[in-house]
Backbone as CSV, one residue per row, in Angstrom:
resi,resn,N_x,N_y,N_z,CA_x,CA_y,CA_z,C_x,C_y,C_z
1,MET,7.566,-33.827,12.716,7.683,-32.597,11.545,8.595,-33.113,10.214
2,THR,7.907,-32.962,9.087,8.477,-33.252,8.054,9.466,-32.227,7.554
3,GLU,10.296,-32.857,6.463,11.564,-31.747,6.133,10.892,-30.604,5.491
4,GLN,10.025,-30.861,4.826,8.932,-29.953,3.879,8.431,-28.833,4.652
5,MET,7.672,-29.434,5.795,7.100,-28.704,6.671,8.140,-27.608,7.314
6,LYS,9.369,-28.089,7.575,10.414,-27.236,8.848,10.719,-25.977,7.476
7,THR,10.954,-26.312,5.981,11.361,-25.598,5.233,10.331,-24.522,5.169
8,SER,9.092,-24.717,4.991,7.971,-24.127,4.696,7.751,-22.917,5.647
9,ILE,8.563,-23.237,7.029,8.108,-22.408,8.147,9.226,-21.473,8.041
10,VAL,10.522,-21.964,7.708,11.684,-21.148,7.727,11.518,-20.342,6.614
11,THR,11.151,-20.333,5.467,11.203,-19.515,4.209,9.682,-18.486,4.335
12,GLU,8.635,-19.081,5.070,7.659,-18.093,4.956,7.890,-17.114,6.161
13,GLU,7.975,-15.930,5.836,8.443,-14.614,6.415,6.768,-14.614,7.378
14,VAL,7.016,-14.552,8.839,5.842,-14.412,9.522,5.853,-12.625,10.425
15,LYS,4.879,-12.043,9.957,5.099,-10.658,10.768,3.624,-10.552,11.847
16,LEU,3.602,-9.912,12.659,2.434,-9.500,13.070,2.433,-7.938,12.876
17,LEU,0.762,-7.819,12.439,0.639,-6.981,11.741,-0.861,-6.154,12.326
18,ASN,-0.992,-5.212,12.630,-2.388,-4.633,13.258,-2.670,-3.693,11.774
19,VAL,-3.673,-4.396,11.055,-4.420,-3.949,9.904,-4.981,-2.506,10.150
20,THR,-5.576,-2.493,11.563,-6.449,-1.026,11.724,-5.583,0.014,11.681
21,GLU,-4.043,-0.322,12.059,-2.899,0.874,12.321,-2.377,1.099,10.573
22,GLU,-2.706,0.112,9.872,-2.233,0.402,8.388,-3.427,1.534,7.763
23,ILE,-4.633,1.329,8.127,-5.528,1.745,7.419,-5.522,3.509,7.976
24,VAL,-5.412,3.358,9.224,-5.512,4.506,10.076,-4.284,5.623,9.620
25,ARG,-3.125,5.116,9.595,-1.958,5.778,8.714,-2.473,6.607,7.121
26,GLY,-2.914,5.507,6.362,-3.104,6.037,5.367,-3.908,7.108,5.239
27,LEU,-5.217,6.844,6.043,-6.265,7.975,6.018,-5.710,8.977,6.802
28,VAL,-4.985,9.123,7.215,-4.707,10.242,8.445,-3.323,11.168,7.448
29,THR,-2.593,10.601,6.737,-1.759,11.173,5.724,-2.542,12.105,4.914
30,PHE,-3.690,11.068,4.175,-4.761,11.613,3.260,-5.212,13.000,3.469
31,THR,-5.517,12.445,4.681,-6.764,13.833,5.407,-5.680,14.790,5.984
32,ILE,-4.650,15.044,6.368,-3.857,16.201,6.869,-3.514,16.773,5.673
33,HIS,-3.067,16.184,4.478,-2.256,16.472,3.305,-3.264,17.146,2.189
34,GLY,-4.537,16.891,2.764,-5.584,17.406,1.682,-6.118,18.820,1.773
35,PRO,-6.968,18.999,1.273,-7.582,20.424,1.283,-8.487,21.118,2.331
36,ASP,-8.717,19.956,3.262,-9.372,20.059,4.365,-8.875,20.939,5.398
37,TYR,-7.430,20.683,5.682,-6.938,20.804,6.675,-5.729,21.852,6.121
38,PRO,-5.620,22.910,5.409,-4.653,23.417,4.730,-3.696,24.295,6.190
39,THR,-4.112,24.874,7.207,-3.238,25.326,7.817,-2.691,24.337,9.031
40,PHE,-3.140,23.250,9.247,-2.687,22.389,9.988,-1.256,21.867,10.071
41,CYS,-0.582,21.872,10.885,0.803,21.608,10.963,0.704,20.004,10.841
42,ARG,1.901,19.463,9.673,1.880,18.455,8.718,3.220,17.763,9.188
43,CYS,3.937,17.964,10.445,5.025,17.389,10.740,4.835,15.909,10.854
44,GLN,5.665,15.383,11.421,5.703,13.745,11.506,5.440,13.662,13.039
45,LYS,5.529,14.482,14.095,5.223,14.238,15.368,3.521,14.408,15.208
46,CYS,2.930,15.221,14.784,1.598,15.613,14.805,0.862,14.943,13.810
47,GLU,1.500,14.309,12.873,0.789,12.960,12.353,0.696,11.698,13.032
48,LEU,1.903,11.542,13.744,1.723,10.414,14.648,0.942,10.564,15.740
49,ASP,1.049,11.903,16.507,0.033,11.939,17.412,-1.511,11.519,17.127
50,ILE,-1.820,11.955,15.627,-3.279,12.111,15.366,-3.374,10.427,15.166
51,CYS,-2.493,9.643,15.023,-2.460,8.327,14.594,-2.658,7.471,15.862
52,ALA,-1.779,8.070,16.786,-2.028,7.225,18.171,-3.479,7.386,18.906
53,ILE,-3.719,8.763,18.756,-5.024,8.968,19.485,-6.260,8.107,18.712
54,THR,-6.315,8.363,17.408,-7.022,7.704,16.730,-7.259,6.124,16.897
55,LEU,-5.761,5.455,16.773,-6.117,4.139,17.386,-6.387,3.696,18.505
56,ASN,-6.031,4.575,19.318,-6.407,4.234,21.069,-7.969,4.246,21.180
57,HIS,-8.603,4.471,20.081,-10.299,4.964,20.141,-10.763,3.708,19.071
58,LEU,-10.106,2.926,18.608,-10.566,2.161,17.282,-10.099,0.575,17.849
59,ASP,-10.717,-0.571,17.669,-10.293,-1.819,17.857,-9.183,-2.237,16.831
60,ASN,-8.456,-3.425,17.443,-7.091,-3.393,16.882,-7.609,-4.610,15.704
61,HIS,-7.023,-4.863,14.947,-7.023,-6.041,14.177,-5.856,-6.711,13.705
62,PHE,-5.241,-7.318,14.549,-3.802,-8.215,14.441,-4.000,-9.069,13.362
63,VAL,-2.972,-9.700,12.408,-2.868,-10.469,11.697,-1.685,-11.296,11.527
64,THR,-1.260,-12.261,11.327,0.216,-12.602,10.832,0.182,-13.404,9.350
65,THR,-0.695,-13.595,8.527,-0.755,-14.090,7.185,-1.436,-13.049,6.425
66,LYS,-0.770,-13.025,4.980,-1.619,-12.359,3.872,-2.860,-12.462,3.848
67,GLU,-3.183,-13.846,3.760,-4.720,-14.180,3.868,-5.549,-13.351,4.983
68,ALA,-5.450,-13.414,6.207,-5.712,-12.772,7.267,-5.808,-11.436,7.119
69,ARG,-4.959,-10.945,6.221,-4.670,-9.298,6.278,-5.554,-9.028,5.038
70,GLU,-5.814,-9.781,4.432,-7.005,-9.407,2.987,-8.259,-9.662,3.759
71,ARG,-8.641,-10.664,4.555,-9.900,-10.548,5.458,-10.056,-9.536,6.659
72,ALA,-9.218,-8.937,6.879,-9.429,-7.941,7.938,-9.571,-6.165,6.833
73,TYR,-8.833,-6.281,5.819,-9.204,-5.394,4.953,-10.575,-5.300,4.483
74,THR,-10.975,-6.738,4.148,-12.700,-6.340,3.848,-13.465,-6.018,4.720
75,ILE,-13.060,-6.304,6.042,-13.897,-5.870,7.019,-13.699,-4.334,7.397
76,LEU,-12.458,-3.892,7.236,-12.241,-2.599,7.657,-12.264,-1.642,6.494
77,LYS,-12.691,-1.909,5.231,-12.737,-0.992,4.311,-14.458,-0.956,3.812
78,THR,-15.387,-1.342,4.817,-16.401,-1.107,4.121,-17.015,0.295,4.767
79,PRO,-17.960,1.067,3.987,-18.245,2.324,4.266,-18.461,2.537,5.918
80,GLU,-19.320,1.934,6.760,-19.454,2.111,8.101,-18.185,1.848,8.624
81,SER,-17.516,1.117,8.513,-16.147,1.147,9.399,-15.194,2.675,8.814
82,ILE,-15.159,2.850,7.741,-14.342,3.932,7.227,-15.035,5.372,7.971
83,GLU,-16.436,5.472,7.563,-16.734,6.683,8.346,-16.590,6.518,10.127
84,LYS,-16.621,5.347,10.628,-16.216,5.321,12.229,-14.777,5.995,12.175
85,ILE,-13.721,5.203,11.466,-12.412,5.685,11.605,-12.074,7.235,11.350
86,ASN,-12.703,7.678,10.301,-12.699,8.777,10.016,-13.084,9.820,10.841
87,LYS,-14.191,9.715,11.718,-14.700,10.526,12.555,-13.761,10.775,13.730
88,GLN,-12.997,9.500,13.867,-11.839,9.451,15.448,-10.763,10.262,14.602
89,ILE,-10.322,10.161,13.440,-9.551,10.864,12.756,-9.472,12.489,13.032
90,ILE,-10.800,12.930,12.598,-10.955,14.454,12.785,-11.146,14.697,14.202
91,HIS,-11.672,13.778,15.161,-11.793,14.108,16.532,-10.272,14.218,16.855
92,ALA,-9.045,13.614,16.312,-7.741,13.232,16.980,-7.301,14.627,16.367
93,ILE,-7.298,15.041,15.050,-6.748,16.558,14.695,-7.183,17.580,15.480
94,HIS,-8.449,17.634,15.678,-8.994,18.473,16.672,-8.218,18.568,18.055
95,ILE,-7.963,17.692,18.435,-7.401,17.572,20.000,-5.845,17.961,19.789
96,VAL,-5.278,17.599,18.703,-3.618,17.775,18.749,-3.708,19.355,18.052
97,SER,-4.681,19.714,17.310,-4.300,21.214,16.897,-4.774,22.040,17.843
98,GLN,-5.326,21.636,19.089,-5.655,22.458,20.358,-4.327,22.010,21.410
99,LYS,-3.620,21.056,21.556,-2.692,20.954,22.382,-1.301,20.147,21.633
100,SER,-0.804,20.857,20.775,-0.006,20.602,20.054,1.418,20.193,20.928
101,THR,2.020,19.068,20.818,3.499,19.075,21.771,4.424,19.522,20.931
102,HIS,4.619,20.411,20.178,5.929,21.148,20.031,5.665,22.706,19.972
């Protein structure tokens, strides 16, 4: 391994990231703080419960680079994919509203 390769490996920050989780978290926050659910509890616990339930029903898209993240976003931001995610979020909201853990 050349010295240049060693330097680029050390200086480039590598992270493991689930792009599905990023999108779900954003959509859940937008949804429960929007006008459609004015009486729903908006505490962090309920929000995270909704995210967890939603993510358990969706495929994960783990990436380690910015380029791979952009490709995954392209796949996951299609109208069909967003509709699928939103259906799972709405399902999770109904579950959490009926069985709140606090």
